Coordinates of C-alpha atoms in Angstrom, one line a residue:
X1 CA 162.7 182.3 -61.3
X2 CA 165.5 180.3 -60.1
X3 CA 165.3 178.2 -56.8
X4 CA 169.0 177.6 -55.4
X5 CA 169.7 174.8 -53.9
X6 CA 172.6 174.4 -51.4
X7 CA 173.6 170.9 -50.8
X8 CA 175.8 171.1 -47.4
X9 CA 175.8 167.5 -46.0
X10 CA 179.3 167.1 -47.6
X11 CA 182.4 166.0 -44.6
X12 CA 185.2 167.1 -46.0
X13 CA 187.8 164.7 -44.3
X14 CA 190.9 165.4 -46.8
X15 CA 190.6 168.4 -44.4
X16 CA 191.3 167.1 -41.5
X17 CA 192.2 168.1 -39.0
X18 CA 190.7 171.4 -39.9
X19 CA 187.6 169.3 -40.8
X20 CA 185.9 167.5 -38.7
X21 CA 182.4 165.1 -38.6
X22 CA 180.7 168.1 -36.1
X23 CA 182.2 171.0 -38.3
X24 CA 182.8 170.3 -41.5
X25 CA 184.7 172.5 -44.3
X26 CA 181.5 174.3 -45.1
X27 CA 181.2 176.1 -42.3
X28 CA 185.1 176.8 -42.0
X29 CA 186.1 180.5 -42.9
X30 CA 189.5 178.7 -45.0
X31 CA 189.6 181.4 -47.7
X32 CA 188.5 184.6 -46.3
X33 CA 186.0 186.4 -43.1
X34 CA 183.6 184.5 -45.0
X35 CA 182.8 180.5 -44.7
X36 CA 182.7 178.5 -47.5
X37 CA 178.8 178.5 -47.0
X38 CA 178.4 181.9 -46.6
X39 CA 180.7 182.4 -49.9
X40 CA 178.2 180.2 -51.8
X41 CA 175.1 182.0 -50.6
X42 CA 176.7 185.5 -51.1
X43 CA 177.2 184.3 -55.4
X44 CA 173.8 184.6 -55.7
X45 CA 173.5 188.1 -55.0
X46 CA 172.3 189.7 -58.8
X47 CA 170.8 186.4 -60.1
X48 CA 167.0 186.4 -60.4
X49 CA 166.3 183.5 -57.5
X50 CA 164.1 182.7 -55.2
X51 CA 165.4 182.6 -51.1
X52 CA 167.8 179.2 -51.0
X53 CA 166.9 176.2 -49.7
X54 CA 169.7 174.2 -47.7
X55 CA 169.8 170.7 -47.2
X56 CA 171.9 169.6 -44.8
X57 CA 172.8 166.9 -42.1
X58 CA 170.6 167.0 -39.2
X59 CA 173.4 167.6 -36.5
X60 CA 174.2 170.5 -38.4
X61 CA 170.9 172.4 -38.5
X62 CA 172.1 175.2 -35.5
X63 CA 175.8 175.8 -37.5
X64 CA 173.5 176.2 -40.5
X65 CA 171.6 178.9 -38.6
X66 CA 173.7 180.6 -37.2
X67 CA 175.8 181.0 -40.1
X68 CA 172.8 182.6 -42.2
X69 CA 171.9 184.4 -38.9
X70 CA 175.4 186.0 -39.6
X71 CA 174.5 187.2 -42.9
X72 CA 170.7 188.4 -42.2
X73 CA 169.7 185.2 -44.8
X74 CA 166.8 183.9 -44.7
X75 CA 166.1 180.4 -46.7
X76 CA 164.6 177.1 -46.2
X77 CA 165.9 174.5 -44.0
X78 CA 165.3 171.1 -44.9
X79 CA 167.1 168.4 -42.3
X80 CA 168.4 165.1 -44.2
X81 CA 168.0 162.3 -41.1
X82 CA 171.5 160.4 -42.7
X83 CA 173.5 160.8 -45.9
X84 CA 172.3 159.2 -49.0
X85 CA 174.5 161.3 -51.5
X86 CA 173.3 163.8 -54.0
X87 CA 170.8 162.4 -55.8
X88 CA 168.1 161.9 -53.3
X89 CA 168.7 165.1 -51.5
X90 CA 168.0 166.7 -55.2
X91 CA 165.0 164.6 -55.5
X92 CA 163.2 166.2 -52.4
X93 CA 164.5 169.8 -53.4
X94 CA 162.7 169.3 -56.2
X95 CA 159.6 167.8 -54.6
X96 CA 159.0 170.7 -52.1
X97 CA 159.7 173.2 -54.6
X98 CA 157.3 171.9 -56.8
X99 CA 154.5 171.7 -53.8
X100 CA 152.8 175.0 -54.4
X101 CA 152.1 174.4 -58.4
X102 CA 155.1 176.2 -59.4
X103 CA 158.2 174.2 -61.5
X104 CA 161.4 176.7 -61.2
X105 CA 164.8 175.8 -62.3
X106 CA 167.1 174.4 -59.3
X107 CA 170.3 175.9 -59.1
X108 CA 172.0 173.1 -57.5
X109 CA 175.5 174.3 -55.6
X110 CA 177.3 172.5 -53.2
X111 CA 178.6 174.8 -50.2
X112 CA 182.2 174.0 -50.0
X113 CA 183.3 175.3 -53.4
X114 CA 185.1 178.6 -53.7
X115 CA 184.6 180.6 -57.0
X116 CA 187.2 183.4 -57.3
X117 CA 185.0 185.0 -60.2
X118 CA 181.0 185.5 -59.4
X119 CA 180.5 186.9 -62.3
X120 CA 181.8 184.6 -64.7
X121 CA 180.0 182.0 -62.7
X122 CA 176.6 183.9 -62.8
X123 CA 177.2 184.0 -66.9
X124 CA 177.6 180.3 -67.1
X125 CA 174.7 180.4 -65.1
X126 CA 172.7 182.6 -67.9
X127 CA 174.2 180.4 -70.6
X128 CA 172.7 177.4 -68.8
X129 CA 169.1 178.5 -68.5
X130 CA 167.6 178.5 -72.0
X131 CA 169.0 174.8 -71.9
X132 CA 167.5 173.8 -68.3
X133 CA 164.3 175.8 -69.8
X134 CA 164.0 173.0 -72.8
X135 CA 164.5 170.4 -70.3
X136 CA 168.1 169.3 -70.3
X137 CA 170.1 168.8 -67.6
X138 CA 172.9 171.0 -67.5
X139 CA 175.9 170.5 -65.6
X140 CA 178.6 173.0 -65.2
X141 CA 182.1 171.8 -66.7
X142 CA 185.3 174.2 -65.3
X143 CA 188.0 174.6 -68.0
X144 CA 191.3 172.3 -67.1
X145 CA 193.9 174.8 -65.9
X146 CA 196.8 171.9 -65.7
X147 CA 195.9 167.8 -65.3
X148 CA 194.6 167.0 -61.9
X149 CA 194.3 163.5 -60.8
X150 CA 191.7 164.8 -58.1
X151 CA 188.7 165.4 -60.0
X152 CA 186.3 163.6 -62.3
X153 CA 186.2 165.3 -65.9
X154 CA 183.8 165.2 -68.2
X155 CA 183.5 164.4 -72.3
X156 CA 181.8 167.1 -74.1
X157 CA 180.3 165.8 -77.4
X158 CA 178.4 168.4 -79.9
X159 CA 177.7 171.8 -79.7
X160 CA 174.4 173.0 -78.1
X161 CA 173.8 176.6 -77.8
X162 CA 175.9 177.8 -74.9
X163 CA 177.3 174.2 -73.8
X164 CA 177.6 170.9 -74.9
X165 CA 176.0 167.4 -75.0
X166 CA 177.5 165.5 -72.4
X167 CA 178.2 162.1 -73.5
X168 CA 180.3 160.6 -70.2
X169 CA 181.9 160.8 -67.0
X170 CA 185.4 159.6 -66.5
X171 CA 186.4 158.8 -63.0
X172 CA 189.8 160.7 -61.5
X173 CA 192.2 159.4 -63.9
X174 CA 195.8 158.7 -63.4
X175 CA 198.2 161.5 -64.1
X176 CA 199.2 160.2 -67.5
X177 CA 195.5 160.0 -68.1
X178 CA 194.7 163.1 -67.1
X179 CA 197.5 164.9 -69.4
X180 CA 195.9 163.3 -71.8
X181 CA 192.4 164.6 -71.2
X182 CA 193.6 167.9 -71.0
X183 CA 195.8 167.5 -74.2
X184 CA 192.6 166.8 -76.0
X185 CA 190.5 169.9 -75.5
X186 CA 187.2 167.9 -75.0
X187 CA 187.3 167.1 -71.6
X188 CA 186.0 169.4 -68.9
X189 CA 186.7 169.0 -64.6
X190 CA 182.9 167.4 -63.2
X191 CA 182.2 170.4 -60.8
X192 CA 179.1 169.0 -59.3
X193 CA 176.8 172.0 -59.9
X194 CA 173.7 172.0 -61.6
X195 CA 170.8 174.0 -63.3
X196 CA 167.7 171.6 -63.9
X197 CA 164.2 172.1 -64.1
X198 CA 162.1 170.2 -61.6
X199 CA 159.9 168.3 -63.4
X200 CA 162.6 167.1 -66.0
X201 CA 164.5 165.6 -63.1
X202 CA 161.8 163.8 -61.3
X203 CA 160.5 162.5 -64.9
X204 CA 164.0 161.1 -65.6
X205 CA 164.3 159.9 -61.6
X206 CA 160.9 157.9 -61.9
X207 CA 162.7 156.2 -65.8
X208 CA 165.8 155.6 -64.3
X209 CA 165.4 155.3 -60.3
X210 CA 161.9 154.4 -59.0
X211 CA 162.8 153.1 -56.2
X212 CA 164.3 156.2 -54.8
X213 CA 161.9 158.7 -56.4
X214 CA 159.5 156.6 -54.1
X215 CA 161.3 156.8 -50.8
X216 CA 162.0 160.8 -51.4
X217 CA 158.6 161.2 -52.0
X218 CA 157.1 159.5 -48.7
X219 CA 160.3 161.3 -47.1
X220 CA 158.4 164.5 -48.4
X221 CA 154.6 163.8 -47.8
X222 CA 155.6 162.4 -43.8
X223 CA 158.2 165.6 -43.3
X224 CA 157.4 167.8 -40.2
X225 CA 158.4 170.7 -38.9
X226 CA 160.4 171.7 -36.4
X227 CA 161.2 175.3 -35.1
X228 CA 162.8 176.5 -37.9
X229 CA 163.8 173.6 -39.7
X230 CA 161.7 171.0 -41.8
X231 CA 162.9 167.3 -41.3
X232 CA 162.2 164.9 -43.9
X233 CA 160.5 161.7 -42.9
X234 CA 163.4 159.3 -41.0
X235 CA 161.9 156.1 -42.1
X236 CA 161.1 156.8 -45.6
X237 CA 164.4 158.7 -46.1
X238 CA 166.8 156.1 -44.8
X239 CA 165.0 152.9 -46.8
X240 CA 166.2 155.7 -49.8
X241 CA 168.6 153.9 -52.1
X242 CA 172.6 156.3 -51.9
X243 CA 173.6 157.1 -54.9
X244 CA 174.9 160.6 -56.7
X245 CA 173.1 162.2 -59.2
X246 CA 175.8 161.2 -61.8
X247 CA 176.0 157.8 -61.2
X248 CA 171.8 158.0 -60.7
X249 CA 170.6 159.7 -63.3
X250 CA 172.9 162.1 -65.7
X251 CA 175.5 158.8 -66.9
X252 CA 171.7 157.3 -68.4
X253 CA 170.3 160.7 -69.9
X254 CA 170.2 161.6 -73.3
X255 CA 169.0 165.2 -72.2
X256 CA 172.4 165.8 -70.1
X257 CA 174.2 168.8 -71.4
X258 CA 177.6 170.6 -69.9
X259 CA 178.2 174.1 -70.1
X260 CA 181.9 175.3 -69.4
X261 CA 182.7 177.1 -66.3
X262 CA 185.9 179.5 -66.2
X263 CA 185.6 180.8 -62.8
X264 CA 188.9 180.2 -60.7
X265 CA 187.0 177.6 -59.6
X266 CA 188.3 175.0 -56.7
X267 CA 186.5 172.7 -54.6
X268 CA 188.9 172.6 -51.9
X269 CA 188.8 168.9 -51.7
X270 CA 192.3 168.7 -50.4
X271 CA 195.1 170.3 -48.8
X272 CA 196.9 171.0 -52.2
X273 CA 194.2 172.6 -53.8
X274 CA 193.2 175.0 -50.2
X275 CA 197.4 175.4 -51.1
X276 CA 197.1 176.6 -54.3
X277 CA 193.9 178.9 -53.1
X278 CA 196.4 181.3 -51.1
X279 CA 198.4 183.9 -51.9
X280 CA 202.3 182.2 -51.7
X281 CA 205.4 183.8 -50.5
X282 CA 208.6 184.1 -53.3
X283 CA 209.7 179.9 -52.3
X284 CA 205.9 178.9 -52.9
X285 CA 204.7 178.6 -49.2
X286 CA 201.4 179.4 -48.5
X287 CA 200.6 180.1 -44.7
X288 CA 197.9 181.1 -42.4
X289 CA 198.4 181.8 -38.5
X290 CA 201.7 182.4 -36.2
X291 CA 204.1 180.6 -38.4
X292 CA 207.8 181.1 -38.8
X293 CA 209.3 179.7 -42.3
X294 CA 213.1 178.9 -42.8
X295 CA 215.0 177.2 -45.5
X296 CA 211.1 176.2 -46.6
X297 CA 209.8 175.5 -49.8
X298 CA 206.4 174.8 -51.5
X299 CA 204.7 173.8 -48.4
X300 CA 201.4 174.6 -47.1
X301 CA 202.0 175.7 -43.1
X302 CA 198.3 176.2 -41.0
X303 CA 199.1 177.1 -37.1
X304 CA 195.7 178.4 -35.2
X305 CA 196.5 177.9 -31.8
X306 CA 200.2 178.3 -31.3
X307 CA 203.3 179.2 -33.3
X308 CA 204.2 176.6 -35.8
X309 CA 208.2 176.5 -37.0
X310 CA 209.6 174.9 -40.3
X311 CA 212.9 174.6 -41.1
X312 CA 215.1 172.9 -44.2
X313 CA 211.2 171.1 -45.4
X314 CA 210.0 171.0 -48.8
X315 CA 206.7 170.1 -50.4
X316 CA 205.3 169.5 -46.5
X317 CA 201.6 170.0 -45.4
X318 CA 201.8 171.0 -42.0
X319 CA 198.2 171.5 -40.0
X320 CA 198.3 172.3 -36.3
X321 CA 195.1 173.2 -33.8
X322 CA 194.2 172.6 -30.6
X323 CA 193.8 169.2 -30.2
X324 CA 196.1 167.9 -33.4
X325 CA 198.9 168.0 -35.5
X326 CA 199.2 166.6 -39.2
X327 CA 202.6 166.3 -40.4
X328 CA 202.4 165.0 -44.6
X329 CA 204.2 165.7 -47.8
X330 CA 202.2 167.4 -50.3
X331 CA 201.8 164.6 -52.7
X332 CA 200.2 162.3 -49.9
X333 CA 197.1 165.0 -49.8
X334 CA 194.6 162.8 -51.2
X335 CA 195.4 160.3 -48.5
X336 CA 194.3 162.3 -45.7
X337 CA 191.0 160.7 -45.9
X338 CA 192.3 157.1 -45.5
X339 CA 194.2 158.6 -42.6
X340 CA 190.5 160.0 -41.1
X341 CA 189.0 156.3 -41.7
X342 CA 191.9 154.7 -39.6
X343 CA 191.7 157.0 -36.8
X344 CA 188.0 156.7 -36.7
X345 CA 188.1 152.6 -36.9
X346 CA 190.7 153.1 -33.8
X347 CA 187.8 154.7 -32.2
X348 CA 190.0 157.7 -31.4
X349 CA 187.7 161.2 -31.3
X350 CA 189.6 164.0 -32.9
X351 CA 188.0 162.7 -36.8
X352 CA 184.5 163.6 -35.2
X353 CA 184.7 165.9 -32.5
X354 CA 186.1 169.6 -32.9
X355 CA 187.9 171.6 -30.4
X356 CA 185.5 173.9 -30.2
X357 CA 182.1 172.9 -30.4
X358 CA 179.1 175.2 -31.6
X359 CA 175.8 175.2 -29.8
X360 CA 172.7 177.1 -30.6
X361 CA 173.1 179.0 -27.8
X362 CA 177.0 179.5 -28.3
X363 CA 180.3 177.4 -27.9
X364 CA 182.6 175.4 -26.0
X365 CA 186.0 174.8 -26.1
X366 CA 188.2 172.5 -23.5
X367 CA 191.3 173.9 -22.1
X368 CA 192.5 171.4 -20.1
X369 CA 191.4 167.7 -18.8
X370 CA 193.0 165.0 -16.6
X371 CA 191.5 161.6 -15.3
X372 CA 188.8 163.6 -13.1
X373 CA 188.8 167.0 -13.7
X374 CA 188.1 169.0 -17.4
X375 CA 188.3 172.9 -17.8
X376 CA 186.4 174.2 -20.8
X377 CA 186.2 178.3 -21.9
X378 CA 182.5 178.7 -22.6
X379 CA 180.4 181.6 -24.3
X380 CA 176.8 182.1 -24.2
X381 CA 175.4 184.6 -27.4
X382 CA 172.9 187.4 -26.2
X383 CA 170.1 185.7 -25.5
X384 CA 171.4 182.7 -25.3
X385 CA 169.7 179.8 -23.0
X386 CA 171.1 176.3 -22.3
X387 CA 168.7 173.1 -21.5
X388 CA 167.0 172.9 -17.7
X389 CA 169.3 170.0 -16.8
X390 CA 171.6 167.9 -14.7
X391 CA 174.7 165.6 -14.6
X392 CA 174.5 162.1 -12.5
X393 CA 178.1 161.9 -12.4
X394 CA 179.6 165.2 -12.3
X395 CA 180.0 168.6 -10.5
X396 CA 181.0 171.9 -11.8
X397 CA 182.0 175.1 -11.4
X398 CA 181.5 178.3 -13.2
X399 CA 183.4 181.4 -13.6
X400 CA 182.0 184.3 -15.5
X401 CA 185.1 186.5 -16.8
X402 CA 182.5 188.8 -18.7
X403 CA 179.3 189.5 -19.1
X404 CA 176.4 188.5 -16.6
X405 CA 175.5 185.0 -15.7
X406 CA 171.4 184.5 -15.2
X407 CA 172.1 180.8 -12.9
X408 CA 169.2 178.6 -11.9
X409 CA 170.8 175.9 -9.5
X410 CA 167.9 173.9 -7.9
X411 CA 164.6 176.2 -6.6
X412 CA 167.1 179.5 -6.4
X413 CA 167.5 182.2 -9.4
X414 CA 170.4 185.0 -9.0
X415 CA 172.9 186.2 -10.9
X416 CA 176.6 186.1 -11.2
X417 CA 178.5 189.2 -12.5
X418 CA 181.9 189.0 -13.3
X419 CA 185.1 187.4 -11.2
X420 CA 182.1 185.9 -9.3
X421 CA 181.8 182.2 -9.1
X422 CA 178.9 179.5 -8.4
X423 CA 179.0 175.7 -7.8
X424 CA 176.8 173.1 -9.4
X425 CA 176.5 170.3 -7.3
X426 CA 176.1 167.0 -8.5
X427 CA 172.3 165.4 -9.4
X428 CA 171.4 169.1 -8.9
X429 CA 168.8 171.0 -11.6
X430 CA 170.3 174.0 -13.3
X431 CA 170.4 176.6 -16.0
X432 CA 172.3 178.7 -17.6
X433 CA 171.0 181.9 -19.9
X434 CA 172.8 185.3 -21.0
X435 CA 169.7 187.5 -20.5
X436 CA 172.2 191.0 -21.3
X437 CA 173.3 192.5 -24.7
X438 CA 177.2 191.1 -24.3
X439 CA 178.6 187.9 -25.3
X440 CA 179.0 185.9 -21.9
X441 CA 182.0 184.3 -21.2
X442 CA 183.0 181.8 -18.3
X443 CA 185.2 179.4 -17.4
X444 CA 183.6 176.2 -16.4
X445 CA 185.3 173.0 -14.3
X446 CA 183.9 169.7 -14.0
X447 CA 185.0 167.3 -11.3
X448 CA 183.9 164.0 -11.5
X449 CA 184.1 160.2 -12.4
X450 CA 182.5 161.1 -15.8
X451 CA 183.0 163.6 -18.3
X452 CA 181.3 162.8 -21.4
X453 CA 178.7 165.1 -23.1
X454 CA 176.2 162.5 -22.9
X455 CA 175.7 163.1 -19.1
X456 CA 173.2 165.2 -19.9
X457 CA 169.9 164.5 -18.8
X458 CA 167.3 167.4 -20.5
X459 CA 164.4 168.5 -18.6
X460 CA 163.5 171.5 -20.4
X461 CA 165.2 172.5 -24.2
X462 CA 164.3 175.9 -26.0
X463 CA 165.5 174.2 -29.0
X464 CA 164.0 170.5 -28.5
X465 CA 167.6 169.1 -28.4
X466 CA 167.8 165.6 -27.5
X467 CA 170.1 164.3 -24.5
X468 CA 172.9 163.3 -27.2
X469 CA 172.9 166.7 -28.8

């Protein structure tokens, strides 16, 4: 039996502004109804696996949910306290799935790749596990379809049955380079997927990395639960040396093998590649949303709030939603992250914060905000209940448009159907649930000398949120 493992802690700022710290690509829907998640999950379907288990960031755990809620999933939730890169979040994949005796074979998949074709991917996958079974550690390599200067490659050295020995990594080369590499038939693109067999990983983490096979196992052993989600011990976890499992462990292994992938396979790590993942009109331009195209060549053109015009541009990413615009030529795309990095050192928002923000209970998007006053468009799910709470600073107002409001506000409990309004004061208890079988939608307007989400202060929390989530 196989046991996938989903590693979705990734940030995906080359995305931006698509992509941001509180939604990150793999949750975005960039290539089809699906999101890149969901896409990874629904690959699966036909091998012989166990349900997944999905390590992710801790502020994520509800977008994780809710996505799988989507999809009538079910799998194992295990919460990473911080980011320590791939090779420790492997470690205690392995560690819990070898809890109950048993020693599968981890699938290891990040959840922002898109694969065009499942089942050459799922062959690959078969080709692999005779090699993970004698206790190599097989990575998949995709076949170069031009030089890329955005991903790693790797050497293949002799013949194994299916694959390869793997005898290095070479770092995103230079474009002279990476003709070079391709040229020479022996070099594959580093995908970042695995099939390993737990033990064999954990015997080569406690050669090569003690240290942090020692951390993720006290991560493990103090892990607790927490409604749905298990979150590995914060102390142990962050005193866990960062490091990815190439540099860790597969660069030092003499039992590393490589098995070729030819999947239309992409890890939409950048603009150019999410470009080249569309269908293109006859002058090359891929689009998505309300966009209008003249004189426009080779260009990728995003609009998802309004309509976005181009005229007499060539070889231009242009990225518009609510809240911002990016403006680039195409063979800047790699950049976008040192773009992120400056806009986050300048302490501006829009690198962390999404327009609209998910909630376990729903979502919230602002429409409109001035020095004492912000409108947001809110939506509770069926069932749906926010946190007992109240604001020291601020008052609001609610609007339902749809749907039926059940509103606490103080010792009183009624309800408010829609075009009917309530008022929150400030300093004043109050709830907010969706107790029918429609989405509920309101308009809510905060008046005040301080709008920030931390002005919460929780008195009672169906999901054991803290005051900063």
């Amino acid at each position: 039996m196989i046991q996938p493992v989903i590693l979705s802690g990734g940030s995906g700022t080359r995305l931006w502004p698509l992509s941001r710290e509180q939604m990150p690509k793999q949750f975005l829907r960039l290539t089809s109804s699906q999101s890149l998640l969901q896409q990874t999950l629904s690959r699966l379907t036909g091998l012989s696996s166990a349900a997944p288990m999905l390590m992710g960031h801790h502020s994520h755990r509800f977008l994780m949910a809710e996505q799988l809620r989507e999809m009538n999933q079910t799998a194992t939730l295990v919460l990473e306290p911080e980011g320590r890169n791939t090779a420790p979040a492997i470690a205690c994949a392995a560690l819990l799935a070898s809890q109950g005796g048993e020693d599968p074979l981890l699938l290891v998949l990040p959840a922002d790749h898109v694969i065009g074709d499942v089942g050459a991917f799922q062959h690959s996958v078969s080709l692999a596990e005779p090699l993970a079974e004698a206790g190599y550690l097989v990575t998949f390599g995709v076949v170069p379809t031009q030089p890329e200067t955005g991903y790693g490659y790797i050497a293949c050295g002799a013949p194994l049955q299916g694959g390869h020995h793997l005898t290095a990594f070479i770092e995103k080369p230079d474009a002279k380079r990476a003709a070079e590499l391709v040229e020479s038939g022996d070099f594959l693109w580093n995908s970042g997927m695995f099939l390993l067999r737990a033990s064999s990983y954990l015997e080569q983490l406690q050669r090569l990395q003690p240290a942090m096979l020692a951390a993720c196992e006290e991560a493990v052993s103090s892990a607790h639960r927490d409604l749905d989600f298990l979150r590995l011990g914060e102390e142990a976890f962050s005193r866990c040396p960062a490091d990815s499992i190439d540099y860790a462990v597969m660069e030092h292994c003499e039992h590393a093998a490589v098995v070729p992938l030819a999947a239309q396979w992409s890890d939409i790590g950048s603009f150019d590649a999410l470009w080249a993942t569309l269908e293109t009109d006859a002058a090359g331009n891929g689009t998505k949303g309300d966009t209008w195209l003249t004189d426009t060549q080779d260009s990728l053109v995003i609009a998802e709030h309004r309509l976005v015009a181009t005229l007499g541009v060539k070889d231009m990413i242009v990225v518009e939603t609510s809240d911002s615009v990016l403006v680039a030529h195409r063979d800047q795309a790699q950049q976008v992250k040192q773009l992120v990095a400056a806009l986050t050192i300048a302490e501006r928002s829009e690198p962390r914060s999404a327009p609209l923000m998910h909630r376990p209970w729903g979502s919230f998007q602002a429409m409109d905000h001035g020095e004492r006053y912000q409108v947001k468009h809110i939506t509770v799910k069926p069932g749906g209940r926010l946190s007992l709470q109240r604001h020291h600073h601020r008052a609001e107002h609610w609007i339902v448009v749809s749907g039926t409001a059940q509103v606490t506000v103080g010792e009183r409990s009624f309800l408010v159907s829609e075009n009917q309004s309530t008022y929150i004061p400030i300093g004043v208890l109050h709830r907010l649930e969706n107790s029918g079988k429609i989405p509920l939608e309101l308009i809510e307007v905060q008046s005040g000398s301080y709008l920030g989400e931390d002005d919460i202060e929780r008195l009672d929390d169906v999901y054991a949120r803290h005051s900063s989530e």
